[in-house]
XYZ file of C-alpha atoms in Angstrom:
670
model
C -82.953 73.297 -252.017
C -82.608 75.411 -255.016
C -81.090 78.721 -253.427
C -77.878 76.693 -253.476
C -75.288 77.712 -256.261
C -75.015 76.327 -259.247
C -70.622 75.368 -258.513
C -70.572 73.767 -255.266
C -70.296 70.020 -256.561
C -66.590 71.880 -257.975
C -65.139 71.797 -254.922
C -63.871 69.921 -252.530
C -65.307 68.032 -248.983
C -64.440 71.033 -246.537
C -65.585 73.975 -248.755
C -68.092 71.933 -249.497
C -69.541 71.571 -245.705
C -68.234 75.423 -244.965
C -70.673 76.364 -247.776
C -73.452 74.764 -247.027
C -73.331 76.500 -243.389
C -73.190 79.457 -245.495
C -75.987 78.604 -247.516
C -77.982 77.150 -244.591
C -78.257 80.485 -242.801
C -79.228 81.636 -245.767
C -82.456 79.297 -245.323
C -82.264 79.383 -241.728
C -82.734 83.120 -242.393
C -85.838 82.796 -245.426
C -88.419 79.889 -244.023
C -87.757 80.121 -240.959
C -90.487 83.353 -240.605
C -92.546 81.019 -241.856
C -91.686 77.215 -241.450
C -90.085 78.070 -237.543
C -91.417 75.298 -236.009
C -91.441 73.328 -239.243
C -87.024 73.810 -239.900
C -86.575 73.402 -235.726
C -88.597 69.844 -236.115
C -86.529 68.090 -238.689
C -83.328 70.133 -237.505
C -83.656 68.377 -234.642
C -84.759 65.148 -235.922
C -81.643 65.238 -237.778
C -79.015 66.435 -235.099
C -75.538 64.637 -235.470
C -76.112 64.156 -239.225
C -73.573 64.300 -241.493
C -74.896 67.731 -243.466
C -73.047 66.764 -246.486
C -75.064 63.262 -246.773
C -77.316 64.204 -248.251
C -74.747 64.599 -251.140
C -73.290 61.660 -251.798
C -76.423 59.190 -253.957
C -79.705 59.560 -253.886
C -82.842 60.927 -251.410
C -84.275 57.223 -251.793
C -84.884 54.381 -254.316
C -88.398 52.369 -252.717
C -89.007 47.969 -252.557
C -91.157 47.678 -254.744
C -90.310 44.924 -257.921
C -91.647 47.969 -259.965
C -89.775 49.794 -262.953
C -88.995 52.758 -262.143
C -90.796 56.116 -263.943
C -86.650 57.305 -266.733
C -86.067 60.476 -266.482
C -83.803 61.795 -269.149
C -80.434 64.201 -268.500
C -78.940 66.377 -270.892
C -75.159 65.682 -269.409
C -73.267 62.105 -271.082
C -71.233 60.515 -267.703
C -68.365 60.972 -269.334
C -67.846 64.923 -269.270
C -68.364 64.666 -265.023
C -66.309 69.009 -264.474
C -68.387 71.059 -266.800
C -70.563 73.684 -265.619
C -73.580 71.509 -267.888
C -72.954 67.929 -265.685
C -72.929 69.965 -262.718
C -76.093 72.048 -263.148
C -76.751 68.800 -263.951
C -75.951 66.889 -261.222
C -77.545 70.080 -258.533
C -80.351 69.880 -260.010
C -81.526 66.113 -259.599
C -80.110 66.851 -255.998
C -80.938 69.672 -254.648
C -84.224 70.431 -256.475
C -87.444 70.004 -254.682
C -89.855 67.161 -255.005
C -92.807 69.055 -256.319
C -96.735 68.269 -256.070
C -98.483 69.523 -258.491
C -96.354 67.318 -260.871
C -97.341 63.653 -260.791
C -92.780 62.530 -261.544
C -90.536 63.443 -259.620
C -86.754 63.546 -259.744
C -85.542 61.405 -256.121
C -81.840 61.361 -256.851
C -78.607 62.111 -259.618
C -76.006 60.463 -258.812
C -74.453 58.663 -260.757
C -74.243 55.722 -258.173
C -78.627 54.990 -258.436
C -77.874 55.356 -262.491
C -78.031 53.768 -265.061
C -76.633 54.673 -268.813
C -78.039 55.014 -272.129
C -77.618 53.039 -275.440
C -76.361 56.030 -276.195
C -74.839 57.039 -273.160
C -76.216 59.337 -271.546
C -77.147 59.497 -268.275
C -80.370 58.734 -266.601
C -81.733 59.518 -263.779
C -84.782 57.694 -261.686
C -86.719 58.567 -260.635
C -90.849 57.788 -258.918
C -93.718 59.314 -258.219
C -94.790 59.315 -254.555
C -98.119 60.415 -253.873
C -99.244 56.641 -255.810
C -96.932 55.103 -253.227
C -100.094 52.753 -250.501
C -100.272 54.264 -246.925
C -98.312 51.527 -246.401
C -95.003 51.344 -248.201
C -92.283 50.964 -246.610
C -89.417 52.986 -248.637
C -85.690 51.198 -248.152
C -83.318 54.511 -247.834
C -79.263 53.902 -249.779
C -79.024 56.817 -247.745
C -76.278 55.312 -244.198
C -77.990 59.084 -242.245
C -81.566 61.142 -242.555
C -81.067 64.033 -245.101
C -82.080 66.954 -243.596
C -83.173 68.239 -246.377
C -85.246 65.636 -246.803
C -87.311 65.945 -243.429
C -87.482 69.348 -244.491
C -89.206 69.119 -247.547
C -91.630 65.747 -245.085
C -92.378 68.664 -242.627
C -93.352 71.141 -244.899
C -95.421 68.589 -246.267
C -96.392 68.444 -243.228
C -97.204 71.823 -242.374
C -98.488 72.312 -246.586
C -101.599 69.411 -244.656
C -99.674 66.858 -247.247
C -99.907 64.160 -244.945
C -99.821 61.197 -246.884
C -96.363 62.735 -248.925
C -94.343 63.031 -245.010
C -95.199 60.067 -243.524
C -93.886 58.045 -246.513
C -90.361 60.046 -246.852
C -89.897 59.822 -242.995
C -90.732 56.078 -242.628
C -88.099 56.146 -245.500
C -85.205 57.769 -243.201
C -86.566 56.353 -240.343
C -84.568 52.899 -241.433
C -81.366 54.699 -241.809
C -78.242 54.851 -239.305
C -79.120 56.929 -235.444
C -83.402 57.635 -236.700
C -84.530 56.253 -233.759
C -86.788 60.338 -233.730
C -87.208 60.321 -236.656
C -88.623 57.263 -236.205
C -90.565 58.092 -233.607
C -92.307 61.569 -235.978
C -92.796 59.190 -238.614
C -94.300 57.276 -235.815
C -96.704 60.491 -234.925
C -96.876 60.538 -238.471
C -98.780 57.585 -239.452
C -101.489 57.759 -236.573
C -102.997 60.554 -237.891
C -103.081 59.683 -241.514
C -103.132 56.265 -241.561
C -104.954 53.563 -240.079
C -103.600 51.128 -236.313
C -102.662 48.721 -238.605
C -100.713 50.617 -241.172
C -99.165 51.454 -238.671
C -98.331 48.810 -236.610
C -96.411 47.664 -239.716
C -94.358 49.847 -239.560
C -93.649 50.017 -236.354
C -93.435 46.062 -236.047
C -90.866 46.792 -239.766
C -88.752 49.163 -238.329
C -88.897 46.553 -234.468
C -87.576 44.569 -236.388
C -84.764 46.025 -238.075
C -83.838 48.143 -234.548
C -84.556 44.462 -232.559
C -82.609 45.969 -229.653
C -84.473 49.144 -230.030
C -86.292 48.977 -226.371
C -88.838 51.055 -227.070
C -90.377 50.260 -229.723
C -91.266 47.035 -228.377
C -93.899 49.595 -226.237
C -94.076 51.330 -230.187
C -96.258 47.755 -231.206
C -97.357 46.372 -227.966
C -99.898 49.237 -227.569
C -100.283 49.276 -231.145
C -100.921 45.380 -232.008
C -103.844 45.913 -228.356
C -104.869 48.815 -230.408
C -105.678 46.500 -234.203
C -106.448 43.453 -232.233
C -103.655 41.952 -232.965
C -103.584 40.073 -229.455
C -101.004 36.907 -230.608
C -98.831 39.719 -231.293
C -99.310 40.898 -228.554
C -98.821 38.861 -226.513
C -95.722 37.907 -227.743
C -95.143 41.631 -227.481
C -95.525 42.316 -223.727
C -93.877 38.807 -223.538
C -90.626 39.806 -223.837
C -90.832 43.583 -222.702
C -91.358 41.813 -219.243
C -88.801 39.549 -219.407
C -86.625 42.162 -219.786
C -88.293 44.057 -216.769
C -91.011 42.155 -214.722
C -91.894 45.185 -213.469
C -91.613 47.939 -216.051
C -94.558 50.271 -215.821
C -96.631 49.231 -218.276
C -99.850 51.994 -217.980
C -98.418 54.095 -220.789
C -99.225 50.431 -223.487
C -102.800 50.134 -222.041
C -104.074 53.427 -222.042
C -107.249 53.453 -224.251
C -106.686 49.204 -224.795
C -109.488 48.333 -223.163
C -111.502 46.559 -225.934
C -116.069 47.618 -226.541
C -117.063 44.207 -227.800
C -117.409 40.499 -225.297
C -115.617 38.144 -227.940
C -112.795 41.139 -228.252
C -112.857 41.317 -224.357
C -112.560 37.672 -224.177
C -109.914 36.807 -226.941
C -107.786 39.172 -224.664
C -107.922 37.891 -221.202
C -107.380 34.832 -223.409
C -104.316 36.224 -225.267
C -102.908 37.483 -221.411
C -103.524 34.709 -219.010
C -100.222 33.001 -220.585
C -97.883 35.955 -219.378
C -96.522 35.600 -216.231
C -97.671 39.530 -214.294
C -96.635 38.608 -210.593
C -94.591 41.298 -210.368
C -96.643 43.334 -212.542
C -98.790 45.598 -211.388
C -100.618 47.006 -214.824
C -101.081 43.269 -216.255
C -102.700 42.716 -213.073
C -104.341 45.382 -212.597
C -105.326 44.265 -216.551
C -106.555 41.016 -216.083
C -107.901 41.816 -213.332
C -110.385 44.378 -215.190
C -111.414 42.048 -217.509
C -111.985 38.621 -214.844
C -114.124 41.256 -213.397
C -116.357 41.969 -216.067
C -117.054 38.423 -216.842
C -117.581 37.812 -213.132
C -115.567 36.266 -212.075
C -114.310 38.048 -208.971
C -112.433 35.908 -206.666
C -109.864 34.855 -209.355
C -109.892 38.785 -210.498
C -109.590 39.828 -207.001
C -106.391 37.652 -206.616
C -104.388 39.806 -209.281
C -106.350 42.641 -207.794
C -104.017 42.189 -205.069
C -100.761 41.098 -206.939
C -101.141 45.091 -208.208
C -101.504 46.450 -204.893
C -98.232 45.033 -203.546
C -96.920 47.074 -205.357
C -98.794 50.150 -205.041
C -101.262 49.347 -201.775
C -102.088 53.199 -201.754
C -102.874 54.047 -205.853
C -106.703 54.933 -205.801
C -108.142 52.894 -209.059
C -106.649 49.818 -208.087
C -108.375 50.735 -204.248
C -111.324 51.262 -206.014
C -111.254 48.037 -208.517
C -111.023 46.168 -205.543
C -113.804 47.578 -204.025
C -115.736 46.441 -207.529
C -114.452 42.865 -206.858
C -115.006 43.422 -202.846
C -119.222 44.086 -204.439
C -119.849 41.442 -205.692
C -118.392 38.694 -202.857
C -118.757 40.003 -199.302
C -121.176 41.359 -197.463
C -121.780 45.712 -197.750
C -120.560 46.136 -194.137
C -117.175 44.968 -195.236
C -116.437 46.827 -198.562
C -117.301 50.012 -196.377
C -114.729 49.474 -193.890
C -112.138 48.494 -196.901
C -112.245 51.782 -198.143
C -112.882 53.787 -195.298
C -109.965 52.505 -194.127
C -108.163 52.711 -197.408
C -109.299 56.964 -197.496
C -108.375 57.376 -193.878
C -104.402 56.559 -195.458
C -105.131 58.510 -198.331
C -106.623 61.612 -196.198
C -106.039 63.316 -199.711
C -108.275 61.526 -202.016
C -111.166 63.376 -202.971
C -112.158 60.463 -205.060
C -111.925 57.731 -202.270
C -114.726 60.029 -200.826
C -116.718 59.745 -202.830
C -116.326 56.545 -203.476
C -118.197 55.965 -199.568
C -120.312 58.306 -200.213
C -122.331 57.251 -203.468
C -120.652 53.337 -202.068
C -123.608 55.008 -198.623
C -126.632 56.369 -200.944
C -126.475 52.721 -203.474
C -127.021 51.183 -200.086
C -129.412 53.716 -199.155
C -127.887 55.085 -196.198
C -128.218 58.548 -196.771
C -128.376 60.212 -193.776
C -123.848 58.298 -192.628
C -123.627 59.952 -196.853
C -124.613 62.734 -195.828
C -122.577 62.791 -192.757
C -118.813 61.932 -194.692
C -119.992 64.532 -197.192
C -119.908 66.939 -194.065
C -116.518 66.317 -193.315
C -115.459 66.415 -197.395
C -116.906 69.348 -197.513
C -114.786 70.857 -194.299
C -111.754 69.547 -195.679
C -112.167 70.356 -199.082
C -113.262 73.687 -198.522
C -112.753 75.516 -201.742
C -114.660 72.113 -204.116
C -117.579 73.488 -205.827
C -118.598 68.504 -206.674
C -118.503 68.160 -202.465
C -119.679 71.180 -201.731
C -123.003 70.959 -204.526
C -123.177 66.765 -203.570
C -124.006 68.249 -199.616
C -126.746 70.557 -200.107
C -128.173 67.762 -202.320
C -127.872 65.136 -199.988
C -129.102 67.650 -197.551
C -132.109 68.691 -199.610
C -132.986 63.752 -199.315
C -132.567 64.164 -196.338
C -134.755 67.188 -195.474
C -131.944 68.910 -193.490
C -133.275 72.106 -195.411
C -130.674 74.217 -193.262
C -126.990 72.428 -194.064
C -128.993 72.442 -197.286
C -129.576 76.557 -198.165
C -126.738 76.940 -197.011
C -124.128 75.389 -199.140
C -126.499 76.962 -201.716
C -126.316 80.197 -200.536
C -121.880 79.662 -200.835
C -122.337 77.883 -204.165
C -124.202 81.066 -205.426
C -121.637 82.979 -204.419
C -119.144 81.646 -207.881
C -120.664 82.601 -211.759
C -120.571 79.081 -212.450
C -122.752 77.977 -210.497
C -124.884 79.945 -209.809
C -127.306 78.916 -212.228
C -127.132 75.200 -210.422
C -127.859 76.696 -206.657
C -130.693 79.283 -208.007
C -132.553 75.653 -208.776
C -131.872 73.952 -205.726
C -132.454 76.436 -203.858
C -136.159 76.387 -204.873
C -136.724 72.769 -204.782
C -135.577 73.746 -200.974
C -137.963 76.211 -200.948
C -140.942 74.649 -202.281
C -140.698 71.927 -200.264
C -140.594 74.412 -196.793
C -143.440 74.980 -198.883
C -142.030 78.661 -199.419
C -143.807 79.304 -202.897
C -143.351 82.285 -203.314
C -139.872 82.114 -202.667
C -139.588 79.234 -204.517
C -140.950 80.857 -207.369
C -138.146 84.388 -206.414
C -134.770 81.562 -207.266
C -136.518 79.622 -210.215
C -137.871 82.596 -212.112
C -133.636 83.457 -211.429
C -132.211 80.243 -213.445
C -131.073 80.961 -216.477
C -129.027 78.245 -217.600
C -130.435 76.259 -220.690
C -130.509 72.520 -219.586
C -132.356 74.273 -216.078
C -133.757 77.242 -217.681
C -137.257 74.808 -218.938
C -137.687 72.277 -215.439
C -136.667 75.454 -213.160
C -139.497 77.839 -215.214
C -142.469 74.465 -215.467
C -142.244 74.262 -211.577
C -142.934 77.747 -211.434
C -146.258 77.454 -213.901
C -147.398 74.563 -211.525
C -146.852 77.757 -209.241
C -148.957 79.644 -210.683
C -151.577 77.215 -211.641
C -151.917 76.047 -207.015
C -153.653 79.553 -206.785
C -155.459 79.694 -209.621
C -153.470 82.344 -211.326
C -154.246 81.316 -215.212
C -152.300 84.882 -216.939
C -149.618 84.956 -215.163
C -148.715 81.292 -215.681
C -148.946 82.357 -219.031
C -146.840 85.111 -218.798
C -143.820 82.939 -217.325
C -144.142 81.115 -220.509
C -144.253 83.941 -223.351
C -142.370 85.315 -221.639
C -140.444 81.494 -221.619
C -141.075 81.676 -225.314
C -138.624 85.080 -225.737
C -136.000 84.501 -224.015
C -134.790 81.123 -225.527
C -136.452 80.300 -229.060
C -135.932 76.867 -228.686
C -137.747 76.122 -225.850
C -140.840 77.887 -227.673
C -142.366 74.674 -228.854
C -142.132 73.320 -225.360
C -143.861 76.545 -224.391
C -146.677 76.529 -227.446
C -147.826 72.674 -225.387
C -147.753 73.598 -222.587
C -150.152 77.038 -222.476
C -152.243 74.681 -224.719
C -152.624 71.962 -221.863
C -153.330 75.031 -219.483
C -155.984 75.999 -222.122
C -157.286 72.673 -222.467
C -157.721 71.871 -217.701
C -159.283 75.594 -218.835
C -161.784 73.818 -220.760
C -161.482 76.015 -223.599
C -159.682 73.414 -225.701
C -160.641 74.654 -228.857
C -158.668 77.698 -228.060
C -155.823 75.079 -227.163
C -155.956 73.910 -230.971
C -155.564 76.677 -232.927
C -152.680 78.357 -230.898
C -150.940 74.999 -231.880
C -152.346 75.441 -235.033
C -150.554 78.852 -234.943
C -147.632 77.807 -233.449
C -147.206 74.960 -236.222
C -147.366 77.419 -238.690
C -144.339 78.874 -237.238
C -142.514 75.431 -236.565
C -144.019 72.944 -239.152
C -141.186 70.453 -237.905
C -142.211 70.413 -234.531
C -143.173 67.230 -233.986
C -144.248 68.106 -230.274
C -145.989 70.483 -231.435
C -147.896 68.030 -233.972
C -148.740 65.987 -231.096
C -150.277 67.491 -229.300
C -152.783 69.098 -231.520
C -152.857 65.359 -232.210
C -153.805 64.531 -228.511
C -156.640 67.184 -228.390
C -158.325 66.096 -231.244
C -161.229 63.504 -229.977
C -160.739 59.388 -231.125
C -163.885 59.804 -232.627
C -165.220 63.058 -233.818
C -162.102 63.717 -234.829
C -160.817 60.426 -236.495
C -159.684 61.061 -240.271
C -157.656 64.350 -239.113
C -156.304 62.649 -235.438
C -154.975 59.144 -237.525
C -153.652 61.356 -240.847
C -151.801 63.039 -237.551
C -150.670 59.839 -236.193
C -149.203 58.300 -239.050
C -147.037 61.073 -240.402
C -145.885 61.261 -236.959
C -144.952 57.585 -237.190
C -143.502 57.751 -240.707
C -141.229 60.452 -238.971
C -140.202 58.099 -235.780
C -140.964 54.863 -236.505
C -139.926 53.380 -233.329
C -141.430 56.147 -231.840
C -143.618 53.984 -228.499
C -145.408 57.087 -227.241
C -146.866 57.563 -231.114
C -147.515 53.804 -231.450
C -149.318 53.327 -227.942
C -151.934 56.724 -228.862
C -152.641 55.711 -232.303
C -153.638 51.669 -230.718
C -155.954 54.042 -228.354
C -157.053 55.921 -231.578
C -157.763 52.321 -233.905
C -159.242 51.187 -230.236
C -162.039 53.875 -229.347
C -163.086 53.357 -232.681
C -162.814 49.355 -233.256
C -162.672 46.991 -229.413
C -162.047 44.355 -231.812
C -158.512 46.286 -233.582
C -156.308 43.378 -233.891
C -153.666 46.559 -234.470
C -154.794 48.310 -231.360
C -154.691 45.810 -229.055
C -150.832 44.219 -230.448
C -149.627 47.962 -230.164
C -150.826 48.210 -226.780
C -149.872 44.271 -225.744
C -146.485 44.928 -227.164
C -145.820 48.056 -225.079
C -146.803 46.534 -221.977
C -144.319 43.156 -223.439
C -141.519 45.404 -222.527
C -139.039 45.330 -220.144
C -138.120 47.349 -216.541
C -134.195 46.321 -218.731
C -134.632 47.100 -222.083
C -133.629 50.671 -222.443
C -136.457 51.303 -224.667
C -138.831 50.480 -220.130
C -140.439 53.292 -219.780
C -142.680 53.046 -216.507
C -144.686 56.065 -217.206
C -145.452 54.905 -221.026
C -146.379 50.973 -219.402
C -149.302 52.064 -217.211
C -150.205 53.875 -220.558
C -149.871 51.268 -221.783
C -152.254 48.781 -219.626
C -154.919 52.222 -219.019
C -155.594 51.131 -223.032
C -156.450 47.700 -222.715
C -158.082 48.262 -219.801
C -160.038 51.025 -220.563
C -160.847 47.991 -224.033
C -161.591 44.836 -221.567
C -163.704 47.837 -220.342
C -166.028 47.941 -223.004
C -165.961 45.172 -223.542
C -167.870 43.349 -220.318
C -164.253 42.212 -219.419
C -164.221 43.227 -216.116
C -161.778 40.684 -214.484
C -159.470 40.973 -217.552
C -159.548 45.397 -216.414
C -158.779 43.728 -212.749
C -155.563 41.816 -213.702
C -154.674 44.212 -215.825
C -154.459 47.413 -212.740
C -154.997 46.004 -209.530
C -150.973 45.735 -208.936
C -150.263 48.821 -210.879
C -152.778 50.348 -209.013
C -151.040 49.186 -205.359
C -147.231 49.323 -206.467
C -148.139 53.752 -208.015
C -151.456 54.534 -208.155
C -153.214 57.273 -210.616
C -156.189 57.994 -210.903
C -157.115 56.760 -214.632
C -156.320 53.377 -212.950
C -158.140 54.141 -209.657
C -161.278 55.022 -212.010
C -161.441 52.041 -213.993
C -160.304 49.657 -211.764
C -164.031 51.334 -209.534
C -166.243 50.268 -212.422
C -165.613 47.565 -212.975
C -165.318 45.794 -209.513
C -169.107 47.967 -209.953
C -169.776 45.525 -213.026
C -168.776 42.312 -210.329
C -171.422 43.659 -208.086
C -168.501 43.495 -205.876
C -170.010 46.793 -203.029
C -167.285 46.376 -200.265
C -164.486 46.096 -203.043
C -165.991 49.097 -204.741
C -166.630 50.955 -201.399
C -162.897 50.110 -199.806
C -161.695 51.990 -203.775
C -163.728 54.968 -204.116
C -162.976 55.485 -200.143
C -159.219 55.373 -201.200
C -159.405 57.814 -204.784
C -161.568 60.387 -202.535
C -158.834 60.044 -199.862
C -155.988 60.541 -202.621
C -158.018 61.831 -205.519
C -160.798 63.738 -203.795
C -162.732 62.167 -206.178
C -166.299 60.980 -205.622
C -169.205 58.320 -206.675
C -170.339 61.282 -208.781
C -167.225 61.368 -210.970
C -167.096 58.309 -211.564
C -168.534 57.877 -215.408
C -166.992 61.544 -215.833
C -164.024 60.146 -216.222
C -164.225 56.733 -217.718
C -166.157 59.374 -220.578
C -162.822 60.733 -220.850
C -160.598 57.560 -221.564
């Protein structure tokens, strides 16, 4: 704005207009290269605004009752036509608001100024940087000022969002400023909290009560701010205006996370008549479904479906509701009929397939997947799912065919190779399985793939090949180096080379001192009695690093009980893990069984044979393991129940190739 000449005010209005147009050309030429988008946006927001509108009054004043900071002009109001007067006025109107000082000139016309006792003109100024984010500025001009909006856009471009928002909010309260309001709200949502944006939108809407889009903004922000009373009031107003209006944009991203907020939202929506509004009906249905009121939810979702009978999200929500109150066959028929009406809907195919899989109807799901693959033959997600279900139902020819199709896509090559390896493994083609699994290079699959290759090499007792596989993986993916060292140490331990395994982990620990997996593996290899002090130190250190890790706690419990059969801390730690419910996120089936084995081993050491059986008989029947079986066998031997002993021994022989002479050796390990 400093590009304008100093004689600008001395010309008539029509001359002002022509000079301003010429000056704007200068601005455009100089600014477009650096701020092209910024200028165009501000210009578009001001279309229809008289170019001379900014010249008659200050840019803005505040609603704040506090007195403004003042600055004294060097020009008397009695000399309005001399050069100094014109120059001072131009400076106060057009000089850009500095961001480098705490005080900026906001306006310079005599309408907003006061006079000092000496007759000097005093111009009001305000520090907009000191205003709180939610400050609403009161305009004095009748229409938005292009100069102010340019200033705001430049501020936004420089990252000074506080200044940009403040100016835009002020300009939005002028006449014909709808576009300015929307831009102000957009900037506010980026830089202020939801409550501040809601306050601004509500204030603007109160001053522009007939602007319907503002109702939508207020409703959406009220929902996001959890002001459900205001949201209910505004939604009711919208529905009175148009009962069938699309509320989907209002409802995006507003679903509350907490149970209390969900209930409060439902209570606010209940009085609103949503019979003719699909968007609101489906929101009520979703909340009622969440609160396990499927019958009432069904009424609302049916209302939504009357308006939009083939809208897939409404169909799947109804299917979810039906699953709570109708037999599975009814739900499958409903989804199937909806799918036939919408044959191009991939979502409905996937919903029905996954529901059939939930029902353990794998064959039916597989057949439907093949139909979906034929219809969506270029859809890799469908092809992959069809291949996986083919593996599940042991249709290996189909699985291999589909996976080879996927292997032609670079994006799915690694997944295809991984599951081709699984298919070959299940068909006992281990060499082919190794070929495919060695070809997997995707980071989230490569470790699992190489573990399988190692297992195949160990089946052939090819120890060198197994270790070579792990060493190669370390070279290719250093991120998995700690895991490979632990796997290699486990191989050495299985070969009765415990000392070498410990040396390997000690070297690995020096290289990766912060690796908990290596520290824990070292602790596991140490003897509970002979290495008690070292092992206890390691486990205490691990628990200090991660006090919630149940594996560390269980290993510590085992160490304590191995050295003191009556250790209360050891018993408490193991029992705490056993008592974790299956629906608890911390529950781990394998860890649960290990804790039972620890407690059973301690009970066996105390000759509490019945307690051992109470701990392990049911878990062994459900998921037999060698350790649990050996502990049970010793308990039945202690009770003298020879029939049980013979039956269990035969079962162990069949499952684990286990003989009577192995009993003492295995029990000593535990």
